[in-house]
Amino acid sequence: MEKIDKRSRILEAATKLFAQLGYEGASTRQIAKEAGANMAMINYYFGSKEGVFMEIMTQKIQSFKEELDSINKDNLTGMEKLLRVAEGYAVRILSNHSFHRMMQRELLLSQRPEMFIKVKDAKAGNLLIFENIISTGIADGSFRRVDVRMLIATVMSTISNVALSPSQIISGTSLDINNKKDRKVITEQLIAYLKDLIITFLTPQK
């Protein structure tokens, strides 16, 4: 139990520091200090800073996969499943927008090929579940025929864009994505837009 607690504290500290300082900016020494641990513990549990980062990403991706699997197995219509997936993804990304920004930078730069490939492959697995929900809806006639992957890219890039460049939608308002209450408002606005977009785009034309 103590090992699990120490391990969890290291992951929590690393997530916070990666979000604040970026992957390069956060050192193992800083992570150890923030977690109330020591360098030896980080090496013992994760091997390196990259190991810590990969464990964080693995947990996040696995957690979302479990959420997707649960939604996919529920007795819901294709539209209900898709809307829940979009909402769940929006909530996840915006509630961790700083970490998402750091992660996107890592993926874009591709400075660590092994890390890049592992994260990319894991994300691709989750996208297959997303794709299956839409393809099944098209096959049974509840959705109109669309370019499935382009739709997924549209939904995911919209969510990511709000997290990465919130000024595009909050300019001229007093909203601040770093403020918890304001972030809730922004997230609700985003979810409402995505639901409207998906329903309008996928509903078969009469």
Coordinates of N, CA and C in Angstrom, one line a residue:
M1 N 0.8 -1.2 0.0 CA 0.0 0.0 0.0 C 0.9 1.3 0.0
E2 N 2.0 1.2 0.8 CA 2.9 2.3 0.9 C 3.5 2.6 -0.5
K3 N 3.9 1.4 -1.1 CA 4.5 1.6 -2.4 C 3.6 2.2 -3.5
I4 N 2.3 1.8 -3.4 CA 1.4 2.4 -4.4 C 1.2 3.8 -4.1
D5 N 1.2 4.2 -2.8 CA 1.0 5.6 -2.4 C 2.2 6.5 -2.9
K6 N 3.4 6.0 -2.7 CA 4.6 6.7 -3.2 C 4.6 6.8 -4.7
R7 N 4.3 5.7 -5.3 CA 4.2 5.7 -6.8 C 3.2 6.7 -7.3
S8 N 2.0 6.8 -6.7 CA 1.0 7.7 -7.1 C 1.4 9.1 -6.9
R9 N 2.1 9.4 -5.7 CA 2.5 10.7 -5.4 C 3.5 11.2 -6.5
I10 N 4.4 10.3 -6.9 CA 5.4 10.7 -8.0 C 4.6 11.0 -9.3
L11 N 3.7 10.2 -9.6 CA 2.9 10.5 -10.9 C 2.1 11.8 -10.8
E12 N 1.5 12.1 -9.7 CA 0.8 13.3 -9.5 C 1.7 14.5 -9.6
A13 N 2.8 14.4 -8.9 CA 3.8 15.5 -8.9 C 4.3 15.8 -10.3
A14 N 4.6 14.7 -11.0 CA 5.2 14.8 -12.4 C 4.1 15.4 -13.3
T15 N 2.9 15.0 -13.2 CA 1.8 15.5 -14.0 C 1.7 17.0 -13.9
K16 N 1.8 17.5 -12.6 CA 1.7 18.9 -12.3 C 2.9 19.7 -12.9
L17 N 4.1 19.1 -12.7 CA 5.3 19.8 -13.2 C 5.4 19.8 -14.7
F18 N 5.1 18.7 -15.3 CA 5.1 18.6 -16.8 C 4.1 19.7 -17.4
A19 N 3.0 19.8 -16.7 CA 2.0 20.8 -17.2 C 2.5 22.2 -17.1
Q20 N 3.2 22.5 -16.0 CA 3.7 23.8 -15.7 C 4.9 24.2 -16.4
L21 N 5.9 23.2 -16.5 CA 7.2 23.5 -17.0 C 7.5 22.8 -18.4
G22 N 6.7 21.9 -18.8 CA 7.0 21.2 -20.0 C 7.9 20.0 -19.7
Y23 N 8.0 19.1 -20.6 CA 8.8 17.9 -20.4 C 10.2 18.2 -20.1
E24 N 10.8 19.0 -21.0 CA 12.2 19.4 -20.8 C 12.5 20.2 -19.5
G25 N 11.5 21.0 -19.2 CA 11.7 21.9 -18.0 C 11.6 21.3 -16.7
A26 N 10.9 20.1 -16.6 CA 10.7 19.4 -15.4 C 11.8 18.4 -15.2
S27 N 12.6 18.5 -14.1 CA 13.6 17.6 -13.9 C 13.2 16.5 -12.9
T28 N 13.9 15.4 -12.9 CA 13.6 14.3 -12.0 C 13.8 14.8 -10.5
R29 N 14.7 15.7 -10.3 CA 15.0 16.2 -9.0 C 13.8 17.0 -8.5
Q30 N 13.2 17.8 -9.4 CA 12.0 18.6 -9.1 C 10.8 17.7 -8.8
I31 N 10.7 16.7 -9.6 CA 9.6 15.7 -9.4 C 9.7 15.1 -8.1
A32 N 10.9 14.6 -7.7 CA 11.1 13.9 -6.5 C 10.8 14.9 -5.3
K33 N 11.2 16.1 -5.4 CA 11.0 17.1 -4.3 C 9.5 17.4 -4.2
E34 N 8.8 17.6 -5.3 CA 7.4 17.8 -5.3 C 6.6 16.7 -4.7
A35 N 7.1 15.4 -4.9 CA 6.4 14.2 -4.5 C 6.8 13.8 -3.0
G36 N 7.8 14.5 -2.5 CA 8.3 14.1 -1.2 C 9.0 12.8 -1.2
A37 N 9.6 12.5 -2.4 CA 10.3 11.3 -2.6 C 11.8 11.6 -2.8
N38 N 12.5 10.6 -3.4 CA 13.9 10.8 -3.7 C 14.1 10.3 -5.1
M39 N 15.3 10.6 -5.7 CA 15.6 10.2 -7.0 C 15.6 8.7 -7.2
A40 N 16.1 8.0 -6.1 CA 16.2 6.5 -6.2 C 14.8 5.9 -6.4
M41 N 13.8 6.5 -5.8 CA 12.4 6.0 -5.9 C 11.9 6.1 -7.4
I42 N 12.2 7.3 -8.0 CA 11.8 7.5 -9.4 C 12.5 6.4 -10.3
N43 N 13.8 6.2 -10.1 CA 14.5 5.2 -10.9 C 14.0 3.8 -10.6
Y44 N 13.6 3.5 -9.4 CA 13.1 2.2 -9.0 C 11.7 1.9 -9.6
Y45 N 10.8 2.9 -9.6 CA 9.5 2.7 -10.1 C 9.4 2.8 -11.6
F46 N 10.1 3.8 -12.2 CA 9.9 4.2 -13.6 C 11.2 4.1 -14.4
G47 N 12.3 4.1 -13.8 CA 13.6 4.0 -14.6 C 14.2 5.3 -15.1
S48 N 13.3 6.3 -15.4 CA 13.8 7.5 -15.9 C 12.6 8.5 -15.9
K49 N 12.9 9.8 -16.3 CA 11.8 10.8 -16.5 C 10.9 10.3 -17.6
E50 N 11.5 9.8 -18.7 CA 10.7 9.3 -19.8 C 9.7 8.2 -19.3
G51 N 10.2 7.4 -18.4 CA 9.4 6.3 -17.9 C 8.2 6.9 -17.1
V52 N 8.5 7.9 -16.4 CA 7.4 8.6 -15.6 C 6.3 9.1 -16.6
F53 N 6.8 9.8 -17.6 CA 5.9 10.4 -18.6 C 5.1 9.4 -19.3
M54 N 5.7 8.3 -19.7 CA 5.0 7.2 -20.4 C 4.0 6.6 -19.5
E55 N 4.3 6.4 -18.2 CA 3.3 5.9 -17.3 C 2.1 6.8 -17.2
I56 N 2.3 8.1 -17.1 CA 1.2 9.0 -17.0 C 0.3 8.9 -18.3
M57 N 1.0 8.9 -19.4 CA 0.3 8.8 -20.7 C -0.5 7.5 -20.8
T58 N 0.1 6.4 -20.4 CA -0.5 5.1 -20.5 C -1.7 5.1 -19.6
Q59 N -1.7 5.6 -18.4 CA -2.8 5.7 -17.5 C -4.0 6.5 -18.1
K60 N -3.6 7.7 -18.7 CA -4.6 8.5 -19.2 C -5.3 7.9 -20.4
I61 N -4.5 7.3 -21.3 CA -5.1 6.6 -22.5 C -5.9 5.4 -22.1
Q62 N -5.4 4.6 -21.1 CA -6.1 3.4 -20.7 C -7.5 3.8 -20.0
S63 N -7.4 4.9 -19.2 CA -8.6 5.4 -18.6 C -9.7 5.8 -19.6
F64 N -9.3 6.5 -20.6 CA -10.2 6.9 -21.7 C -10.7 5.7 -22.4
K65 N -9.8 4.7 -22.7 CA -10.3 3.5 -23.4 C -11.4 2.8 -22.6
E66 N -11.2 2.7 -21.2 CA -12.2 2.1 -20.4 C -13.5 2.8 -20.5
E67 N -13.4 4.1 -20.5 CA -14.6 4.9 -20.6 C -15.3 4.7 -22.0
L68 N -14.5 4.6 -23.0 CA -15.1 4.4 -24.4 C -15.7 3.0 -24.4
D69 N -15.0 2.0 -23.9 CA -15.5 0.6 -23.9 C -16.9 0.5 -23.1
S70 N -16.9 1.2 -22.0 CA -18.2 1.3 -21.2 C -19.3 1.9 -22.0
I71 N -19.0 3.0 -22.7 CA -20.1 3.7 -23.5 C -20.5 2.8 -24.6
N72 N -19.5 2.1 -25.3 CA -19.8 1.3 -26.4 C -20.7 0.1 -26.0
K73 N -20.5 -0.4 -24.8 CA -21.3 -1.6 -24.4 C -22.7 -1.2 -23.8
D74 N -22.9 0.0 -23.5 CA -24.2 0.5 -22.9 C -25.3 0.3 -24.0
N75 N -26.5 0.1 -23.5 CA -27.7 0.0 -24.3 C -28.1 1.3 -24.7
L76 N -27.4 2.0 -25.7 CA -27.7 3.3 -26.1 C -27.8 3.3 -27.6
T77 N -28.4 4.4 -28.2 CA -28.4 4.5 -29.6 C -27.0 5.0 -30.1
G78 N -26.7 4.8 -31.3 CA -25.4 5.3 -31.8 C -25.2 6.8 -31.6
M79 N -26.2 7.6 -31.7 CA -26.1 9.0 -31.5 C -25.8 9.3 -30.0
E80 N -26.5 8.6 -29.1 CA -26.2 8.8 -27.7 C -24.8 8.4 -27.3
K81 N -24.3 7.3 -27.9 CA -22.9 6.9 -27.6 C -22.0 7.9 -28.1
L82 N -22.2 8.4 -29.3 CA -21.3 9.4 -29.9 C -21.2 10.7 -29.1
L83 N -22.4 11.1 -28.7 CA -22.4 12.4 -27.9 C -21.7 12.2 -26.6
R84 N -21.9 11.1 -26.0 CA -21.2 10.8 -24.7 C -19.7 10.8 -24.9
V85 N -19.3 10.2 -26.0 CA -17.8 10.1 -26.3 C -17.2 11.5 -26.4
A86 N -17.9 12.3 -27.2 CA -17.5 13.7 -27.5 C -17.4 14.5 -26.2
E87 N -18.5 14.3 -25.4 CA -18.5 15.1 -24.1 C -17.4 14.6 -23.2
G88 N -17.2 13.3 -23.1 CA -16.2 12.8 -22.2 C -14.8 13.2 -22.6
Y89 N -14.5 13.3 -23.9 CA -13.2 13.7 -24.4 C -13.0 15.2 -24.1
A90 N -14.1 16.0 -24.3 CA -14.0 17.4 -24.1 C -13.7 17.7 -22.6
V91 N -14.4 17.0 -21.7 CA -14.2 17.2 -20.3 C -12.7 16.9 -19.9
R92 N -12.3 15.7 -20.4 CA -10.9 15.3 -20.1 C -9.9 16.3 -20.5
I93 N -10.0 16.7 -21.7 CA -8.9 17.6 -22.3 C -8.9 18.9 -21.6
L94 N -10.1 19.5 -21.5 CA -10.1 20.9 -20.9 C -9.8 20.9 -19.4
S95 N -10.1 19.8 -18.7 CA -9.8 19.8 -17.3 C -8.3 19.6 -17.1
N96 N -7.6 19.2 -18.1 CA -6.1 19.0 -18.1 C -5.5 19.7 -19.2
H97 N -6.0 21.0 -19.5 CA -5.5 21.7 -20.7 C -4.0 22.0 -20.7
S98 N -3.5 22.3 -19.6 CA -2.0 22.6 -19.6 C -1.2 21.3 -19.9
F99 N -1.6 20.2 -19.4 CA -0.9 19.0 -19.7 C -1.1 18.6 -21.1
H100 N -2.3 18.8 -21.7 CA -2.6 18.5 -23.1 C -1.7 19.4 -24.0
R101 N -1.5 20.6 -23.6 CA -0.7 21.5 -24.4 C 0.8 21.0 -24.4
M102 N 1.3 20.6 -23.3 CA 2.6 20.0 -23.2 C 2.7 18.7 -24.1
M103 N 1.7 17.9 -23.9 CA 1.7 16.6 -24.7 C 1.7 16.8 -26.2
Q104 N 0.9 17.7 -26.6 CA 0.8 18.0 -28.1 C 2.1 18.6 -28.6
R105 N 2.8 19.3 -27.8 CA 4.1 19.8 -28.2 C 5.1 18.7 -28.4
E106 N 5.1 17.7 -27.4 CA 5.9 16.6 -27.5 C 5.7 15.8 -28.8
L107 N 4.4 15.6 -29.1 CA 4.0 14.8 -30.3 C 4.4 15.5 -31.6
L108 N 4.3 16.8 -31.6 CA 4.6 17.6 -32.8 C 6.1 17.6 -33.0
L109 N 6.9 17.7 -32.0 CA 8.3 17.8 -32.1 C 8.9 16.5 -32.4
S110 N 8.3 15.4 -31.9 CA 8.8 14.1 -32.1 C 10.3 13.9 -31.8
Q111 N 10.7 14.6 -30.7 CA 12.2 14.5 -30.4 C 12.5 13.2 -29.7
R112 N 11.5 12.5 -29.2 CA 11.8 11.2 -28.6 C 10.9 10.1 -29.3
P113 N 11.5 9.6 -30.4 CA 10.7 8.7 -31.3 C 10.0 7.5 -30.6
E114 N 10.7 6.9 -29.7 CA 10.1 5.7 -29.0 C 8.8 6.2 -28.2
M115 N 8.9 7.3 -27.5 CA 7.8 7.8 -26.8 C 6.7 8.2 -27.7
F116 N 7.0 8.9 -28.8 CA 6.1 9.3 -29.8 C 5.3 8.2 -30.4
I117 N 6.0 7.1 -30.7 CA 5.3 5.9 -31.4 C 4.4 5.2 -30.4
K118 N 4.8 5.1 -29.1 CA 4.0 4.5 -28.1 C 2.7 5.2 -27.9
V119 N 2.8 6.5 -27.7 CA 1.6 7.4 -27.5 C 0.7 7.4 -28.7
K120 N 1.3 7.5 -29.9 CA 0.5 7.5 -31.1 C -0.3 6.2 -31.3
D121 N 0.4 5.1 -31.1 CA -0.2 3.8 -31.2 C -1.4 3.6 -30.2
A122 N -1.2 4.0 -29.0 CA -2.2 3.9 -28.0 C -3.4 4.7 -28.3
K123 N -3.2 6.0 -28.8 CA -4.3 6.8 -29.1 C -5.0 6.3 -30.3
A124 N -4.3 5.6 -31.3 CA -5.0 5.1 -32.4 C -5.9 4.0 -32.0
G125 N -5.6 3.2 -31.0 CA -6.5 2.2 -30.5 C -7.8 2.7 -30.0
N126 N -7.8 3.9 -29.3 CA -9.0 4.5 -28.8 C -9.8 5.1 -30.0
L127 N -9.1 5.6 -31.0 CA -9.9 6.1 -32.1 C -10.6 5.1 -32.9
L128 N -10.2 3.8 -32.8 CA -10.9 2.8 -33.5 C -12.3 2.5 -32.9
I129 N -12.4 2.7 -31.6 CA -13.7 2.5 -30.9 C -14.6 3.7 -31.3
F130 N -14.1 4.9 -31.4 CA -14.8 6.1 -31.8 C -15.3 5.8 -33.3
E131 N -14.4 5.3 -34.1 CA -14.7 5.1 -35.5 C -15.8 4.0 -35.7
N132 N -15.7 3.0 -34.8 CA -16.7 1.9 -34.9 C -18.1 2.3 -34.6
I133 N -18.2 3.2 -33.6 CA -19.5 3.8 -33.2 C -20.2 4.5 -34.4
I134 N -19.4 5.3 -35.1 CA -19.9 6.0 -36.3 C -20.2 5.1 -37.4
S135 N -19.3 4.2 -37.7 CA -19.5 3.2 -38.9 C -20.7 2.4 -38.7
T136 N -20.9 1.9 -37.4 CA -22.1 1.1 -37.1 C -23.3 1.9 -37.3
G137 N -23.4 3.1 -36.9 CA -24.5 4.0 -37.1 C -24.8 4.2 -38.6
I138 N -23.8 4.3 -39.4 CA -24.0 4.5 -40.9 C -24.5 3.2 -41.5
A139 N -24.0 2.1 -41.0 CA -24.4 0.8 -41.5 C -25.9 0.5 -41.2
D140 N -26.3 0.9 -40.0 CA -27.7 0.6 -39.7 C -28.7 1.7 -40.1
G141 N -28.2 2.7 -40.7 CA -29.0 3.8 -41.3 C -29.4 4.9 -40.3
S142 N -28.9 4.8 -39.1 CA -29.2 5.9 -38.1 C -28.4 7.2 -38.4
F143 N -27.2 7.0 -39.1 CA -26.4 8.1 -39.5 C -26.4 8.2 -41.0
R144 N -26.2 9.4 -41.5 CA -26.0 9.5 -42.9 C -24.6 9.2 -43.3
R145 N -24.3 8.9 -44.5 CA -23.0 8.5 -44.9 C -22.1 9.8 -44.9
V146 N -21.0 9.6 -44.2 CA -20.0 10.7 -44.1 C -18.6 10.2 -44.1
D147 N -17.6 11.0 -44.3 CA -16.2 10.6 -44.2 C -15.9 10.5 -42.7
V148 N -15.9 9.2 -42.2 CA -15.8 9.0 -40.7 C -14.6 9.6 -40.1
R149 N -13.4 9.4 -40.7 CA -12.2 9.8 -40.1 C -12.1 11.4 -40.1
M150 N -12.6 12.0 -41.2 CA -12.7 13.4 -41.2 C -13.5 14.0 -40.1
L151 N -14.7 13.3 -39.8 CA -15.6 13.7 -38.8 C -14.8 13.6 -37.4
I152 N -14.2 12.5 -37.2 CA -13.4 12.3 -35.9 C -12.4 13.4 -35.8
A153 N -11.6 13.7 -36.9 CA -10.6 14.7 -36.8 C -11.2 16.1 -36.5
T154 N -12.4 16.3 -37.1 CA -13.0 17.6 -36.8 C -13.4 17.8 -35.3
V155 N -14.0 16.7 -34.8 CA -14.4 16.8 -33.4 C -13.2 16.9 -32.5
M156 N -12.2 16.0 -32.7 CA -11.0 16.0 -31.8 C -10.2 17.3 -31.9
S157 N -10.0 17.8 -33.2 CA -9.2 19.0 -33.4 C -9.9 20.2 -32.8
T158 N -11.3 20.2 -32.8 CA -12.0 21.3 -32.2 C -11.8 21.4 -30.7
I159 N -11.9 20.2 -30.1 CA -11.6 20.2 -28.7 C -10.2 20.6 -28.3
S160 N -9.2 20.1 -29.1 CA -7.8 20.4 -28.9 C -7.6 21.9 -29.1
N161 N -8.2 22.4 -30.1 CA -7.9 23.8 -30.4 C -8.4 24.8 -29.3
V162 N -9.6 24.4 -28.7 CA -10.1 25.2 -27.6 C -9.1 25.1 -26.4
A163 N -8.6 23.9 -26.2 CA -7.6 23.8 -25.1 C -6.3 24.5 -25.3
L164 N -5.9 24.5 -26.6 CA -4.6 25.0 -26.9 C -4.6 26.5 -27.2
S165 N -5.7 27.0 -27.7 CA -5.9 28.4 -28.1 C -7.2 29.0 -27.6
P166 N -7.5 29.0 -26.3 CA -8.8 29.4 -25.8 C -9.2 30.8 -26.2
S167 N -8.2 31.7 -26.5 CA -8.4 33.1 -26.8 C -9.3 33.2 -28.0
Q168 N -9.3 32.2 -28.9 CA -10.1 32.3 -30.1 C -11.6 32.3 -29.8
I169 N -12.0 31.7 -28.6 CA -13.4 31.7 -28.3 C -13.8 32.6 -27.1
I170 N -12.8 33.0 -26.3 CA -13.1 33.8 -25.1 C -12.7 35.3 -25.3
S171 N -12.1 35.6 -26.4 CA -11.7 37.0 -26.7 C -12.9 37.9 -26.5
G172 N -12.7 39.0 -25.8 CA -13.8 40.0 -25.6 C -14.7 39.6 -24.4
T173 N -14.4 38.5 -23.7 CA -15.1 38.1 -22.6 C -14.2 38.2 -21.3
S174 N -14.8 38.0 -20.2 CA -13.9 38.0 -19.0 C -13.5 36.5 -18.6
L175 N -13.9 35.6 -19.4 CA -13.6 34.2 -19.1 C -12.1 33.9 -19.2
D176 N -11.6 33.0 -18.2 CA -10.2 32.6 -18.2 C -10.2 31.1 -18.0
I177 N -9.6 30.4 -19.0 CA -9.6 28.9 -18.9 C -8.9 28.4 -17.7
N178 N -8.0 29.2 -17.1 CA -7.2 28.8 -15.9 C -8.1 28.9 -14.7
N179 N -9.2 29.6 -14.7 CA -10.1 29.7 -13.6 C -11.1 28.6 -13.7
K180 N -11.3 27.8 -12.6 CA -12.1 26.6 -12.6 C -13.5 26.9 -13.0
K181 N -14.1 27.9 -12.4 CA -15.5 28.2 -12.8 C -15.7 28.6 -14.2
D182 N -14.7 29.4 -14.7 CA -14.8 29.9 -16.1 C -14.5 28.7 -17.1
R183 N -13.6 27.8 -16.6 CA -13.3 26.6 -17.5 C -14.6 25.7 -17.6
K184 N -15.4 25.7 -16.6 CA -16.6 24.9 -16.6 C -17.6 25.5 -17.6
V185 N -17.6 26.8 -17.7 CA -18.5 27.5 -18.6 C -18.0 27.3 -20.1
I186 N -16.7 27.4 -20.3 CA -16.1 27.1 -21.6 C -16.3 25.7 -22.0
T187 N -16.2 24.7 -21.1 CA -16.4 23.3 -21.4 C -17.8 23.1 -21.8
E188 N -18.8 23.7 -21.1 CA -20.2 23.5 -21.4 C -20.5 24.1 -22.8
Q189 N -19.9 25.2 -23.1 CA -20.1 25.9 -24.4 C -19.6 25.0 -25.5
L190 N -18.4 24.4 -25.3 CA -17.8 23.5 -26.2 C -18.7 22.2 -26.5
I191 N -19.1 21.6 -25.4 CA -19.9 20.4 -25.5 C -21.2 20.7 -26.2
A192 N -21.9 21.8 -25.9 CA -23.1 22.2 -26.6 C -22.9 22.3 -28.1
Y193 N -21.8 23.0 -28.5 CA -21.4 23.1 -29.9 C -21.2 21.8 -30.6
L194 N -20.4 20.9 -29.9 CA -20.1 19.6 -30.5 C -21.3 18.8 -30.7
K195 N -22.2 18.8 -29.7 CA -23.5 18.1 -29.9 C -24.3 18.6 -31.0
D196 N -24.4 19.9 -31.1 CA -25.1 20.5 -32.2 C -24.5 20.1 -33.6
L197 N -23.2 20.2 -33.6 CA -22.4 19.8 -34.9 C -22.7 18.4 -35.3
I198 N -22.5 17.5 -34.3 CA -22.7 16.0 -34.6 C -24.1 15.7 -35.0
I199 N -25.1 16.2 -34.3 CA -26.5 15.9 -34.6 C -26.8 16.4 -36.0
T200 N -26.5 17.6 -36.2 CA -26.8 18.3 -37.5 C -26.1 17.5 -38.7
F201 N -24.8 17.2 -38.5 CA -24.0 16.6 -39.5 C -24.4 15.1 -39.8
L202 N -24.8 14.4 -38.8 CA -25.0 12.9 -38.9 C -26.5 12.5 -39.1
T203 N -27.4 13.4 -38.8 CA -28.8 13.1 -38.9 C -29.2 12.9 -40.4
P204 N -29.7 11.7 -40.8 CA -30.0 11.5 -42.2 C -31.0 12.6 -42.8
Q205 N -30.7 13.0 -44.0 CA -31.6 14.0 -44.6 C -32.8 13.3 -45.2
K206 N -34.0 13.9 -45.0 CA -35.2 13.4 -45.4 C -35.5 13.8 -46.8

